Amino acid sequence: MGKTKNTKFKRPPFSPDGLAATPVKQAVEEESEDEDCPAAELLDKLQSPSADVREYACASISRVVQQSQTIPGFLQRDAVRKIGPLLLDRSLAVRETAAGALRNLSACGGPEVCEDMVRQDVLTSLSALLRECCAGFDLTSSPALKGQKHKVEDVANEAVNLLWNLCESSSTAVLVFNKSGLLDVLLHCLQRHPQNMELAISAAHCLHTVTEENSELVRSVNAGVFGILDNILSSTHTSMEYTLLRTLAAGSLWNLKSSLSSAQQSQTLTALAATLSHSLILDAGALIPELWHAEVVRLSKETTSATESDHTDDRPAEMEEDVRDEKMNGRKPNGQMSKTKSDISDLLPRDRLELREAKALLSAQQTSLEIIVNMCCSDEPSDDEWEEMSSSDESEMCADGMSDTNSSLFSPLCLSAELHTILLNHSIPQQVLKKAEFPSAMALELCSKNPFWKCLLKKMYRVQCRALTCLHNILSSMDTESLGGASGLQAVALHLSSLVFSSAEVLKDEEFLEAVTSALRSLLQIMATKNIPQCMSPHQLMSFCEVATSCELVSVRVNALAILGITGSSLAKEKNTEDTLRLIGNALLNVATKDTNLVVCGEALDALFDVFADGDEAEKAGKNINLLSSLKALQPGFRAKLRKEGKGKYSPDQLCVLDNIRINLKRFIGYLENLQKK
């Protein structure tokens, strides 16, 4: 143990803010029997001969399903089969709101609902709708259709977002995507960026998703696909939305790179790094306040109309009332989300131009960091790395190797020399370090005061979280000087440790804690390898690890214990460190004895082996904390727990590691007994 595997970024199943992330099947079963449930009435209105009523019903469903507890009521009444045909309704407005209703249902219902929608063949109607929309893009010469062009693109945008949701949550949807030849449809939408950036960005997001680990699609791409993506990368528009579009195109190119020749790959990697660097070099901490002030100035100059001409709207009166409510909440009139993947707060009014730019900037930087995370890892370790993972003992139990999702058991996988050079040439490591310090206090303060801009708060923290994960992956492959030298690494280590105490909310964010502890673990390991002195005081170290070891997430506790082990093994080589080693030893013994998870106990024991393996200071500290007697006392319990719980609670790979620790514990006790006899 004590070695880390580089993280590969996997987008988690989307869960809109404020909505339950639990599967719909776990929702309240009584929903279908609730007299106040609007599902039955709204679904009946879908059959109305009036297009206005059908549109109203779809728009209402789109809004209602944002409360996830209502979703079972709709599903039990066969909502997908009833809404699906309306994707091809003769009314464009009904098509748009029907696609929006299914889009929100897929987003708020989660992966389970997406799989159900695919099983109910919603993709057949959706594919037909998208093809009709793409055909409609080109019918711009007819004066009769001129006013409808934007409406067709609005329908396409809702449809593409629905496709994105389905493909992100359902592998079956991706297979259907491949077989239906929907790549051409996405590329057609992507090329609309001069006319409709919102549609192009939605298509780029979807393309980025469907190209990930899709070998069937990779084999089918041709030069035309790369030409479209290369043209986007070479665009010179400076808006934040274009920055996001270029970043998403870069992500798709990275996913498709295996279709390129070696020479083409080298050229493409350089273009990718330049695109990602351009995105990350932008100072969001300064740009967000600038955009906020620009919006204030613009809105102050605009005159507000005395009344809105809603009286000419021929929709039902009930729908007018709903639309007004949605406008007050900053939503589009059909109640649909601008982006379904993570935030209900992504519902941005189209007149909030500066806010849309700020959101695009943060999305671009988050995506850039996610791409770099995946650049800096490999799916499989090399033969040498398998050997490095083997325990130092002669146990042959784990000849097949190990993998584990909770404890980090792999040595870092290095970048290729070429990619390493390309990233260095574009200052990617320095930019990642900078983003790990983000967000800025000024940007946070401004956004927290404005109800519209408040939606950016989580996005700013998400960028920082991705930067920390990225930092964890690149540390092992970069030389010390490219990361700021010894003093730079020490400063980063202090900053990372301080992040845990930055706010009470941080302690509740498991994803952030995992990212920061993983990054700090990797950083301290690199510093120890290069004999760079540790920079945290004993108080800081113990406070940090006390917080981390109390986290419910196993990987955070494991990282904290590894940090104690790394720090302790370095201190054991120095003089006058007995007191600190005693603190570390007691903390590790406490976890090894009391933690209910065997993986965590194993990491604590492994850290004890590292800290007290050698050195006069370690020997004195070990005697003072009665290390030998403590290990003897916990040994029978560890073995018994491993026999009793092992096969039921832990994977074969985890059991392999734990059995190695059992063997090493026996040997370490023997080593301490020999020391005592001297």
XYZ file of C-alpha atoms in Angstrom, residues 85-545:
461
model
C -44.972 10.648 -30.135
C -45.298 14.401 -29.556
C -41.648 14.761 -30.581
C -43.039 14.508 -34.128
C -46.153 16.612 -33.514
C -47.249 18.856 -36.384
C -46.702 21.887 -34.108
C -43.109 23.022 -33.616
C -44.006 24.492 -30.232
C -45.345 21.127 -29.066
C -42.218 19.392 -30.355
C -40.014 21.758 -28.390
C -41.945 21.447 -25.127
C -42.271 17.661 -25.520
C -38.509 17.368 -25.954
C -38.076 19.676 -22.955
C -40.389 17.540 -20.815
C -38.475 14.367 -21.666
C -35.196 16.208 -21.177
C -36.134 17.261 -17.653
C -37.592 13.848 -16.892
C -34.308 12.214 -17.912
C -32.237 14.726 -15.936
C -34.272 14.730 -12.755
C -35.084 11.030 -12.873
C -31.475 9.973 -13.224
C -29.862 6.940 -14.904
C -32.687 4.567 -14.005
C -35.250 6.673 -15.826
C -32.904 7.131 -18.789
C -32.550 3.382 -19.175
C -36.318 3.034 -19.010
C -36.769 5.705 -21.680
C -34.343 3.870 -23.969
C -36.189 0.592 -23.395
C -39.410 2.316 -24.391
C -37.792 3.247 -27.727
C -37.869 7.003 -27.287
C -34.701 7.167 -29.398
C -36.598 6.220 -32.559
C -38.790 9.324 -32.377
C -35.876 11.415 -31.129
C -33.667 10.369 -34.055
C -36.402 11.184 -36.549
C -36.934 14.581 -34.899
C -33.243 15.439 -35.052
C -33.011 14.522 -38.723
C -36.038 16.661 -39.528
C -34.533 19.558 -37.590
C -31.247 19.292 -39.486
C -33.131 19.288 -42.783
C -34.949 22.404 -41.579
C -31.683 24.247 -40.929
C -31.017 24.426 -44.649
C -34.441 25.693 -45.667
C -33.517 29.320 -45.149
C -34.091 30.630 -48.643
C -37.869 30.365 -48.435
C -39.471 33.590 -47.105
C -42.295 31.537 -45.632
C -39.878 29.574 -43.438
C -37.566 32.437 -42.550
C -39.336 33.185 -39.284
C -39.367 29.536 -38.291
C -35.619 28.907 -38.548
C -34.825 29.908 -34.993
C -37.754 27.859 -33.733
C -36.418 24.758 -35.485
C -33.040 25.324 -33.850
C -34.727 25.680 -30.458
C -36.412 22.310 -30.981
C -33.087 20.801 -32.033
C -31.400 22.181 -28.919
C -33.917 20.484 -26.627
C -33.611 17.256 -28.616
C -29.795 17.272 -28.504
C -29.844 17.828 -24.743
C -32.220 14.889 -24.341
C -29.876 12.749 -26.450
C -26.957 13.911 -24.315
C -28.743 12.900 -21.102
C -29.630 9.470 -22.444
C -26.156 8.696 -23.794
C -24.465 9.848 -20.608
C -26.541 7.488 -18.474
C -27.256 4.537 -20.761
C -24.755 2.363 -22.600
C -27.678 1.050 -24.647
C -28.372 4.601 -25.821
C -24.763 4.874 -27.016
C -25.145 1.632 -28.986
C -28.324 2.990 -30.592
C -26.484 6.246 -31.308
C -23.783 4.310 -33.156
C -26.167 2.145 -35.153
C -28.480 5.027 -36.059
C -25.681 7.124 -37.520
C -26.501 10.085 -35.292
C -22.922 11.335 -35.455
C -23.743 13.199 -38.671
C -26.693 14.856 -36.943
C -24.511 16.072 -34.071
C -21.885 17.398 -36.451
C -24.577 19.262 -38.378
C -25.747 20.902 -35.143
C -22.152 21.599 -34.141
C -21.569 23.502 -37.377
C -24.403 25.893 -36.545
C -22.167 27.822 -34.148
C -22.098 30.970 -36.308
C -25.919 31.056 -36.237
C -26.811 29.444 -32.886
C -24.093 29.036 -30.288
C -26.417 27.477 -27.704
C -27.244 24.613 -30.068
C -23.593 24.164 -31.059
C -22.465 23.952 -27.435
C -25.181 21.401 -26.632
C -24.038 19.316 -29.609
C -20.400 19.658 -28.519
C -21.255 18.444 -25.013
C -23.115 15.458 -26.450
C -20.278 14.646 -28.854
C -17.753 14.817 -26.029
C -19.867 12.292 -24.120
C -20.562 9.795 -26.910
C -16.947 9.689 -28.115
C -15.641 8.675 -24.691
C -14.526 5.018 -24.642
C -16.609 4.298 -27.754
C -14.366 2.112 -29.903
C -17.140 1.395 -32.415
C -17.612 5.092 -33.083
C -13.862 5.745 -33.160
C -13.473 3.191 -35.948
C -16.156 4.888 -38.023
C -14.897 8.481 -37.971
C -13.361 9.942 -41.103
C -11.305 12.945 -42.114
C -14.443 15.063 -42.349
C -15.105 14.663 -38.621
C -11.586 15.760 -37.728
C -11.856 18.628 -40.182
C -14.948 20.007 -38.433
C -13.325 19.724 -35.007
C -10.036 21.216 -36.227
C -11.891 24.181 -37.733
C -13.496 24.884 -34.374
C -10.134 24.643 -32.601
C -8.624 27.124 -35.033
C -11.391 29.699 -34.590
C -10.215 33.035 -33.222
C -13.406 34.310 -31.569
C -12.651 35.563 -28.070
C -16.015 35.080 -26.350
C -16.239 32.706 -23.411
C -18.836 30.618 -25.238
C -16.379 30.068 -28.080
C -13.749 29.161 -25.496
C -16.114 26.499 -24.168
C -16.898 25.264 -27.683
C -13.193 24.918 -28.505
C -12.566 23.108 -25.221
C -15.351 20.589 -25.869
C -14.051 20.025 -29.403
C -10.615 19.394 -27.912
C -12.123 16.803 -25.587
C -13.746 14.994 -28.511
C -10.468 15.030 -30.432
C -8.707 13.499 -27.436
C -11.333 10.737 -27.313
C -10.922 10.074 -31.055
C -7.120 10.343 -31.210
C -6.551 6.620 -31.785
C -7.999 7.029 -35.292
C -5.129 9.324 -36.226
C -1.690 8.410 -37.498
C 1.334 9.023 -35.273
C 2.223 12.209 -37.128
C -1.355 13.475 -36.917
C -1.535 12.621 -33.222
C 1.517 14.758 -32.466
C 0.017 17.735 -34.297
C -3.359 17.207 -32.650
C -1.870 16.952 -29.143
C -0.116 20.273 -29.643
C -3.369 21.902 -30.762
C -5.213 20.358 -27.808
C -2.670 21.621 -25.293
C -2.839 25.114 -26.807
C -6.641 25.090 -26.527
C -6.630 23.876 -22.925
C -3.912 26.338 -21.988
C -5.905 29.219 -23.489
C -8.907 28.206 -21.413
C -7.008 27.819 -18.146
C -4.875 30.941 -18.477
C -8.005 33.099 -18.270
C -8.303 34.560 -14.775
C -11.870 33.731 -13.786
C -11.342 35.430 -10.434
C -10.859 38.750 -12.254
C -13.155 38.173 -15.245
C -16.256 37.251 -13.245
C -16.311 40.581 -11.328
C -15.708 42.389 -14.650
C -18.628 40.611 -16.285
C -20.799 41.267 -13.232
C -20.064 45.002 -13.340
C -20.634 45.051 -17.116
C -24.083 43.574 -16.583
C -24.896 46.149 -13.926
C -23.913 48.984 -16.266
C -25.837 47.535 -19.216
C -29.024 46.902 -17.251
C -28.915 50.362 -15.723
C -28.886 51.891 -19.220
C -31.754 49.839 -20.542
C -35.243 51.141 -20.174
C -37.836 48.695 -18.993
C -41.104 48.505 -20.901
C -44.215 49.542 -18.995
C -46.125 46.402 -19.813
C -45.421 43.151 -21.593
C -47.532 42.272 -24.610
C -48.614 38.928 -23.184
C -52.243 39.666 -24.138
C -51.515 38.654 -27.719
C -50.432 35.194 -26.581
C -53.015 32.663 -27.630
C -52.016 30.065 -25.052
C -54.534 29.080 -22.347
C -54.856 31.429 -19.397
C -53.478 28.810 -17.036
C -50.338 28.583 -19.140
C -49.861 32.356 -19.132
C -49.790 32.242 -15.357
C -47.241 29.419 -15.350
C -45.037 31.245 -17.860
C -45.048 34.399 -15.768
C -43.975 32.380 -12.724
C -41.177 30.836 -14.735
C -40.008 34.228 -15.978
C -39.843 35.444 -12.401
C -37.670 32.455 -11.545
C -35.293 33.185 -14.407
C -36.403 30.214 -16.473
C -37.134 29.830 -20.133
C -40.873 29.832 -20.877
C -41.037 26.050 -21.259
C -39.453 25.451 -17.878
C -36.526 23.555 -19.358
C -32.937 23.526 -18.241
C -30.098 25.082 -20.168
C -27.891 22.229 -18.989
C -29.050 19.076 -17.299
C -25.871 17.498 -16.145
C -25.333 19.019 -12.764
C -27.224 22.156 -11.898
C -30.867 23.153 -11.918
C -29.332 26.591 -11.421
C -28.178 26.471 -15.049
C -31.571 27.892 -16.032
C -30.357 31.262 -17.309
C -32.507 33.904 -18.976
C -31.270 34.666 -22.466
C -30.907 38.362 -21.701
C -28.299 37.612 -19.012
C -25.510 37.743 -21.564
C -22.675 38.424 -19.149
C -23.824 35.681 -16.805
C -23.920 33.225 -19.698
C -20.355 34.215 -20.556
C -19.221 33.662 -16.954
C -20.923 30.280 -16.856
C -19.294 29.305 -20.163
C -15.869 30.325 -18.821
C -16.190 28.143 -15.731
C -17.547 25.228 -17.763
C -14.618 25.547 -20.172
C -12.093 25.507 -17.346
C -13.764 22.571 -15.616
C -13.813 20.603 -18.874
C -10.183 21.510 -19.614
C -9.087 20.151 -16.259
C -11.117 16.976 -16.752
C -9.422 16.407 -20.107
C -5.979 16.910 -18.549
C -6.894 14.451 -15.780
C -7.575 11.820 -18.428
C -4.456 12.754 -20.378
C -2.358 12.088 -17.298
C -3.539 8.565 -16.644
C -3.651 5.212 -18.339
C -6.323 2.551 -18.224
C -3.857 -0.265 -17.504
C -0.542 -0.359 -15.604
C 2.602 -1.561 -17.279
C 4.398 -4.793 -16.399
C 6.963 -2.878 -14.358
C 4.222 -1.150 -12.427
C 2.552 -4.469 -11.641
C 5.865 -5.549 -10.104
C 6.094 -2.350 -8.084
C 2.653 -3.028 -6.658
C 3.730 -6.356 -5.211
C 4.347 -6.371 -1.502
C 7.906 -6.380 -0.245
C 7.308 -9.809 1.242
C 7.576 -13.045 -0.697
C 3.863 -13.836 -0.595
C 2.692 -15.262 -3.885
C -1.007 -14.814 -3.171
C -1.368 -11.792 -5.436
C 0.463 -12.871 -8.538
C -2.462 -11.679 -10.629
C -2.111 -8.109 -9.396
C -4.432 -5.799 -7.534
C -6.934 -3.051 -8.117
C -9.040 -1.240 -5.599
C -11.463 1.612 -5.666
C -11.232 2.554 -2.007
C -7.534 2.311 -1.215
C -4.857 3.590 -3.540
C -2.615 0.699 -4.458
C -1.031 1.706 -7.758
C 2.126 3.604 -8.503
C 1.551 6.751 -10.575
C 1.530 6.154 -14.294
C 3.839 8.459 -16.190
C 2.969 10.504 -19.239
C 4.629 9.746 -22.527
C 7.734 11.854 -23.053
C 6.080 13.663 -25.947
C 2.904 14.556 -24.071
C 4.973 15.542 -21.034
C 6.932 17.995 -23.177
C 3.829 19.380 -24.855
C 2.118 20.064 -21.512
C 5.246 21.722 -20.148
C 5.630 23.883 -23.251
C 2.122 25.216 -22.714
C 2.651 25.807 -18.967
C -0.151 23.405 -18.061
C 1.315 22.393 -14.640
C 1.592 26.003 -13.500
C -1.950 26.731 -14.629
C -3.301 23.707 -12.772
C -1.525 24.864 -9.620
C -3.082 28.290 -10.028
C -6.565 26.849 -10.425
C -6.092 24.808 -7.238
C -5.974 28.167 -5.413
C -9.150 29.451 -7.075
C -11.824 30.778 -6.355
C -11.144 34.398 -5.524
C -12.737 36.075 -2.538
C -14.052 38.972 -4.646
C -15.776 36.701 -7.148
C -17.337 34.655 -4.357
C -18.612 37.757 -2.586
C -20.197 39.278 -5.698
C -21.876 36.053 -6.760
C -23.199 35.299 -3.285
C -25.045 38.643 -3.207
C -26.875 38.252 -6.521
C -29.646 35.634 -6.856
C -28.876 35.082 -10.545
C -25.088 34.937 -10.166
C -25.282 32.744 -7.073
C -25.490 29.718 -9.391
C -21.779 30.237 -10.176
C -20.626 29.538 -6.622
C -20.718 25.771 -6.968
C -19.168 26.011 -10.401
C -16.210 27.953 -9.021
C -15.610 25.369 -6.320
C -16.005 22.598 -8.890
C -13.183 24.102 -10.964
C -10.969 24.067 -7.889
C -11.941 20.468 -7.133
C -11.088 19.371 -10.683
C -7.763 21.209 -10.428
C -6.928 19.275 -7.280
C -7.730 15.967 -8.977
C -5.634 17.083 -11.950
C -2.777 18.048 -9.656
C -2.846 14.575 -8.126
C -2.412 13.053 -11.595
C 0.349 15.278 -12.946
C 2.577 15.483 -9.877
C 4.406 12.226 -10.490
C 5.202 13.026 -14.111
C 6.560 16.556 -13.766
C 10.000 17.610 -12.626
C 10.372 19.671 -9.473
C 11.349 22.889 -11.213
C 8.284 22.894 -13.480
C 6.172 22.838 -10.318
C 7.958 25.757 -8.668
C 10.982 24.052 -7.130
C 11.276 22.945 -3.515
C 9.857 26.169 -2.081
C 6.975 26.095 -4.554
C 6.046 22.547 -3.602
C 6.183 23.405 0.097
C 3.897 26.389 -0.460
C 1.432 24.223 -2.379
C 1.459 21.628 0.403
C 0.648 24.285 3.004
C -2.122 25.647 0.797
C -3.642 22.207 0.272
C -3.664 21.434 3.981
C -5.270 24.803 4.726
C -8.097 24.138 2.265
C -9.564 21.531 4.587
C -10.180 24.239 7.180
C -11.299 26.943 4.746
C -14.986 26.618 5.692
C -17.426 24.381 7.524
C -19.030 23.493 4.191
C -15.801 21.940 2.957
C -16.013 19.249 5.611
C -19.368 18.172 4.160
C -18.108 17.964 0.570
C -16.722 14.457 0.165
C -15.672 14.962 -3.458
C -13.605 17.994 -2.490
C -12.047 16.231 0.498
C -11.089 13.281 -1.680
C -9.523 15.580 -4.270
C -7.522 17.662 -1.786
C -6.289 14.688 0.258
C -5.308 12.786 -2.900
C -3.383 15.795 -4.194
C -1.633 16.362 -0.874
C -0.761 12.683 -0.607
C 0.839 12.699 -4.055
C 2.652 15.956 -3.364
C 4.123 14.788 -0.058
C 5.205 11.525 -1.658
C 7.080 13.438 -4.366
C 8.671 15.713 -1.757
C 9.767 12.722 0.299
C 11.257 11.016 -2.746
C 13.246 14.143 -3.593
C 14.255 14.741 0.058
C 12.409 18.054 0.191
C 11.644 18.866 3.865
C 8.031 18.571 4.955
C 6.505 21.939 5.727
C 3.540 21.280 8.005
C 3.940 21.703 11.740
C 2.991 18.757 13.947
C -0.163 20.612 14.996
C -1.179 21.296 11.387
C -0.475 17.710 10.386
C -2.456 16.158 13.216
C -5.347 18.588 12.850
C -5.551 17.872 9.133
C -5.515 14.118 9.606
